[in-house]
PDB file of C-alpha atoms and ligand atoms in Angstrom:
ATOM      1  CA  UNK A   1     104.941  -6.300  50.787  1.00 97.00           C
ATOM      2  CA  UNK A   2     108.402  -7.761  51.236  1.00 98.00           C
ATOM      3  CA  UNK A   3     111.311  -5.593  50.222  1.00 98.00           C
ATOM      4  CA  UNK A   4     114.385  -7.438  48.980  1.00 98.00           C
ATOM      5  CA  UNK A   5     117.709  -5.654  48.725  1.00 98.00           C
ATOM      6  CA  UNK A   6     120.114  -7.219  46.277  1.00 98.00           C
ATOM      7  CA  UNK A   7     123.232  -6.306  44.324  1.00 98.00           C
ATOM      8  CA  UNK A   8     124.208  -6.904  40.688  1.00 97.00           C
ATOM      9  CA  UNK A   9     122.555 -10.125  39.545  1.00 97.00           C
ATOM     10  CA  UNK A  10     125.548 -11.057  37.394  1.00 96.00           C
ATOM     11  CA  UNK A  11     127.916 -10.973  40.398  1.00 94.00           C
ATOM     12  CA  UNK A  12     125.948 -11.565  43.566  1.00 96.00           C
ATOM     13  CA  UNK A  13     124.920 -15.196  43.729  1.00 95.00           C
ATOM     14  CA  UNK A  14     124.010 -14.689  47.405  1.00 97.00           C
ATOM     15  CA  UNK A  15     121.476 -12.087  46.270  1.00 98.00           C
ATOM     16  CA  UNK A  16     120.000 -14.509  43.785  1.00 97.00           C
ATOM     17  CA  UNK A  17     119.302 -17.184  46.369  1.00 97.00           C
ATOM     18  CA  UNK A  18     116.177 -15.468  47.843  1.00 98.00           C
ATOM     19  CA  UNK A  19     115.453 -13.620  44.591  1.00 98.00           C
ATOM     20  CA  UNK A  20     115.085 -16.875  42.631  1.00 97.00           C
ATOM     21  CA  UNK A  21     113.058 -18.382  45.465  1.00 97.00           C
ATOM     22  CA  UNK A  22     110.603 -15.480  45.577  1.00 98.00           C
ATOM     23  CA  UNK A  23     110.273 -15.421  41.799  1.00 98.00           C
ATOM     24  CA  UNK A  24     109.882 -19.195  41.498  1.00 97.00           C
ATOM     25  CA  UNK A  25     107.183 -19.350  44.158  1.00 97.00           C
ATOM     26  CA  UNK A  26     105.441 -16.243  42.821  1.00 98.00           C
ATOM     27  CA  UNK A  27     105.702 -14.410  46.132  1.00 98.00           C
ATOM     28  CA  UNK A  28     105.218 -10.681  45.554  1.00 98.00           C
ATOM     29  CA  UNK A  29     108.107  -8.430  46.597  1.00 98.00           C
ATOM     30  CA  UNK A  30     109.669  -5.089  45.850  1.00 98.00           C
ATOM     31  CA  UNK A  31     113.093  -5.538  44.311  1.00 98.00           C
ATOM     32  CA  UNK A  32     115.689  -3.005  45.432  1.00 98.00           C
ATOM     33  CA  UNK A  33     118.826  -3.250  43.373  1.00 98.00           C
ATOM     34  CA  UNK A  34     121.847  -1.542  44.883  1.00 98.00           C
ATOM     35  CA  UNK A  35     124.864  -1.783  42.606  1.00 97.00           C
ATOM     36  CA  UNK A  36     128.303  -2.682  43.905  1.00 96.00           C
ATOM     37  CA  UNK A  37     130.735   0.200  44.036  1.00 94.00           C
ATOM     38  CA  UNK A  38     133.240  -0.068  41.241  1.00 92.00           C
ATOM     39  CA  UNK A  39     136.839   0.944  41.153  1.00 89.00           C
ATOM     40  CA  UNK A  40     140.050  -0.146  42.745  1.00 88.00           C
ATOM     41  CA  UNK A  41     139.830  -0.473  46.522  1.00 87.00           C
ATOM     42  CA  UNK A  42     136.155   0.553  46.586  1.00 89.00           C
ATOM     43  CA  UNK A  43     133.901  -1.204  49.065  1.00 92.00           C
ATOM     44  CA  UNK A  44     130.125  -1.394  48.943  1.00 94.00           C
ATOM     45  CA  UNK A  45     129.919  -1.996  52.673  1.00 94.00           C
ATOM     46  CA  UNK A  46     129.081   1.590  53.696  1.00 94.00           C
ATOM     47  CA  UNK A  47     126.473   1.901  50.961  1.00 96.00           C
ATOM     48  CA  UNK A  48     124.828  -1.385  51.924  1.00 97.00           C
ATOM     49  CA  UNK A  49     124.926  -0.373  55.594  1.00 97.00           C
ATOM     50  CA  UNK A  50     122.103   2.063  54.819  1.00 97.00           C
ATOM     51  CA  UNK A  51     119.688  -0.859  54.673  1.00 97.00           C
ATOM     52  CA  UNK A  52     121.579  -3.956  55.865  1.00 97.00           C
ATOM     53  CA  UNK A  53     122.933  -4.226  59.450  1.00 97.00           C
ATOM     54  CA  UNK A  54     125.897  -6.272  58.231  1.00 97.00           C
ATOM     55  CA  UNK A  55     126.577  -4.151  55.165  1.00 97.00           C
ATOM     56  CA  UNK A  56     125.969  -7.245  53.043  1.00 97.00           C
ATOM     57  CA  UNK A  57     123.292  -8.291  50.584  1.00 98.00           C
ATOM     58  CA  UNK A  58     120.811  -9.873  50.293  1.00 98.00           C
ATOM     59  CA  UNK A  59     118.623  -8.285  52.918  1.00 98.00           C
ATOM     60  CA  UNK A  60     114.875  -8.767  53.315  1.00 98.00           C
ATOM     61  CA  UNK A  61     112.645  -6.202  54.985  1.00 98.00           C
ATOM     62  CA  UNK A  62     109.205  -7.268  56.168  1.00 98.00           C
ATOM     63  CA  UNK A  63     107.593  -4.344  57.940  1.00 97.00           C
ATOM     64  CA  UNK A  64     109.691  -3.633  61.020  1.00 97.00           C
ATOM     65  CA  UNK A  65     111.632  -6.899  60.617  1.00 98.00           C
ATOM     66  CA  UNK A  66     114.938  -6.977  58.761  1.00 98.00           C
ATOM     67  CA  UNK A  67     116.574 -10.287  57.882  1.00 98.00           C
ATOM     68  CA  UNK A  68     120.036 -10.488  56.444  1.00 96.00           C
ATOM     69  CA  UNK A  69     121.846 -13.599  55.218  1.00 97.00           C
ATOM     70  CA  UNK A  70     120.381 -15.553  52.314  1.00 97.00           C
ATOM     71  CA  UNK A  71     119.693 -18.760  54.233  1.00 96.00           C
ATOM     72  CA  UNK A  72     118.058 -16.874  57.125  1.00 97.00           C
ATOM     73  CA  UNK A  73     115.799 -15.195  54.564  1.00 98.00           C
ATOM     74  CA  UNK A  74     114.785 -18.601  53.155  1.00 97.00           C
ATOM     75  CA  UNK A  75     114.016 -19.837  56.662  1.00 97.00           C
ATOM     76  CA  UNK A  76     112.002 -16.698  57.402  1.00 98.00           C
ATOM     77  CA  UNK A  77     109.974 -17.103  54.217  1.00 98.00           C
ATOM     78  CA  UNK A  78     109.340 -20.740  55.075  1.00 97.00           C
ATOM     79  CA  UNK A  79     107.271 -19.621  58.082  1.00 97.00           C
ATOM     80  CA  UNK A  80     104.741 -18.048  55.716  1.00 97.00           C
ATOM     81  CA  UNK A  81     105.291 -20.313  52.699  1.00 97.00           C
ATOM     82  CA  UNK A  82     105.879 -23.978  53.633  1.00 96.00           C
ATOM     83  CA  UNK A  83     106.566 -24.816  50.003  1.00 96.00           C
ATOM     84  CA  UNK A  84     109.953 -23.089  50.394  1.00 97.00           C
ATOM     85  CA  UNK A  85     111.499 -26.355  51.598  1.00 96.00           C
ATOM     86  CA  UNK A  86     110.802 -29.833  50.215  1.00 94.00           C
ATOM     87  CA  UNK A  87     109.172 -32.238  52.662  1.00 95.00           C
ATOM     88  CA  UNK A  88     111.689 -34.982  51.907  1.00 96.00           C
ATOM     89  CA  UNK A  89     114.740 -34.595  54.139  1.00 96.00           C
ATOM     90  CA  UNK A  90     117.281 -35.495  51.471  1.00 96.00           C
ATOM     91  CA  UNK A  91     115.742 -33.069  49.022  1.00 95.00           C
ATOM     92  CA  UNK A  92     115.671 -30.438  51.783  1.00 94.00           C
ATOM     93  CA  UNK A  93     119.352 -30.956  52.532  1.00 95.00           C
ATOM     94  CA  UNK A  94     120.166 -30.630  48.853  1.00 93.00           C
ATOM     95  CA  UNK A  95     118.018 -27.504  48.514  1.00 91.00           C
ATOM     96  CA  UNK A  96     119.829 -25.723  51.340  1.00 90.00           C
ATOM     97  CA  UNK A  97     123.289 -26.358  49.909  1.00 88.00           C
ATOM     98  CA  UNK A  98     124.997 -23.687  47.950  1.00 76.00           C
TER      99      UNK A  98
HETATM  100  N1  LIG B   1     126.514 -15.522  53.937  1.00 55.73           N
HETATM  101  C1  LIG B   1     125.961 -14.296  53.373  1.00 55.73           C
HETATM  102  C2  LIG B   1     126.923 -13.729  52.364  1.00 55.73           C
HETATM  103  C3  LIG B   1     126.493 -12.366  51.863  1.00 55.73           C
HETATM  104  C4  LIG B   1     127.561 -11.700  51.044  1.00 55.73           C
HETATM  105  O1  LIG B   1     128.760 -11.996  51.187  1.00 55.73           O
HETATM  106  N2  LIG B   1     127.141 -10.804  50.163  1.00 55.73           N
HETATM  107  C5  LIG B   1     128.072 -10.061  49.327  1.00 55.73           C
HETATM  108  C6  LIG B   1     127.548  -9.981  47.902  1.00 55.73           C
HETATM  109  S1  LIG B   1     127.316 -11.548  47.124  1.00 55.73           S
HETATM  110  C7  LIG B   1     128.189  -8.627  49.786  1.00 55.73           C
HETATM  111  O2  LIG B   1     127.219  -8.052  50.235  1.00 55.73           O
HETATM  112  N3  LIG B   1     129.376  -8.033  49.671  1.00 55.73           N
HETATM  113  C8  LIG B   1     129.562  -6.632  50.048  1.00 55.73           C
HETATM  114  C9  LIG B   1     130.782  -6.058  49.433  1.00 55.73           C
HETATM  115  O3  LIG B   1     131.345  -6.693  48.558  1.00 55.73           O
HETATM  116  O4  LIG B   1     131.140  -4.951  49.833  1.00 55.73           O
HETATM  117  C10 LIG B   1     124.593 -14.629  52.789  1.00 55.73           C
HETATM  118  O5  LIG B   1     124.329 -15.806  52.512  1.00 55.73           O
HETATM  119  O6  LIG B   1     123.762 -13.730  52.605  1.00 55.73           O
END
């Protein structure tokens, strides 16, 4: 089962990129929500470093494989689920834009 690490859905649009994809395609995954630190001068980097090599979310774990960066996660999922990207090249270009 994939494990997806994300942060607050109302702030982290990067987190939502793979989250929406997995939900839309009905791909089963364990959602791991790790809230941003709050407070002046607080960083979430150290907290996120516990599961993400870059200290950023989203981060997908598939067994021993960890993939960080939302677009890299989409590309990784594409290997198992070709419906991730549209076949038409213009639609594909549009789908990868953020
Ligand atoms: N290009 C990266 C950007 C990831 C990113 O910047 N994530 C933010 C949240 S949306 C983050 O983890 N920030 C950590 C922090 O604010 O300490 C991606 O597409 O995944």
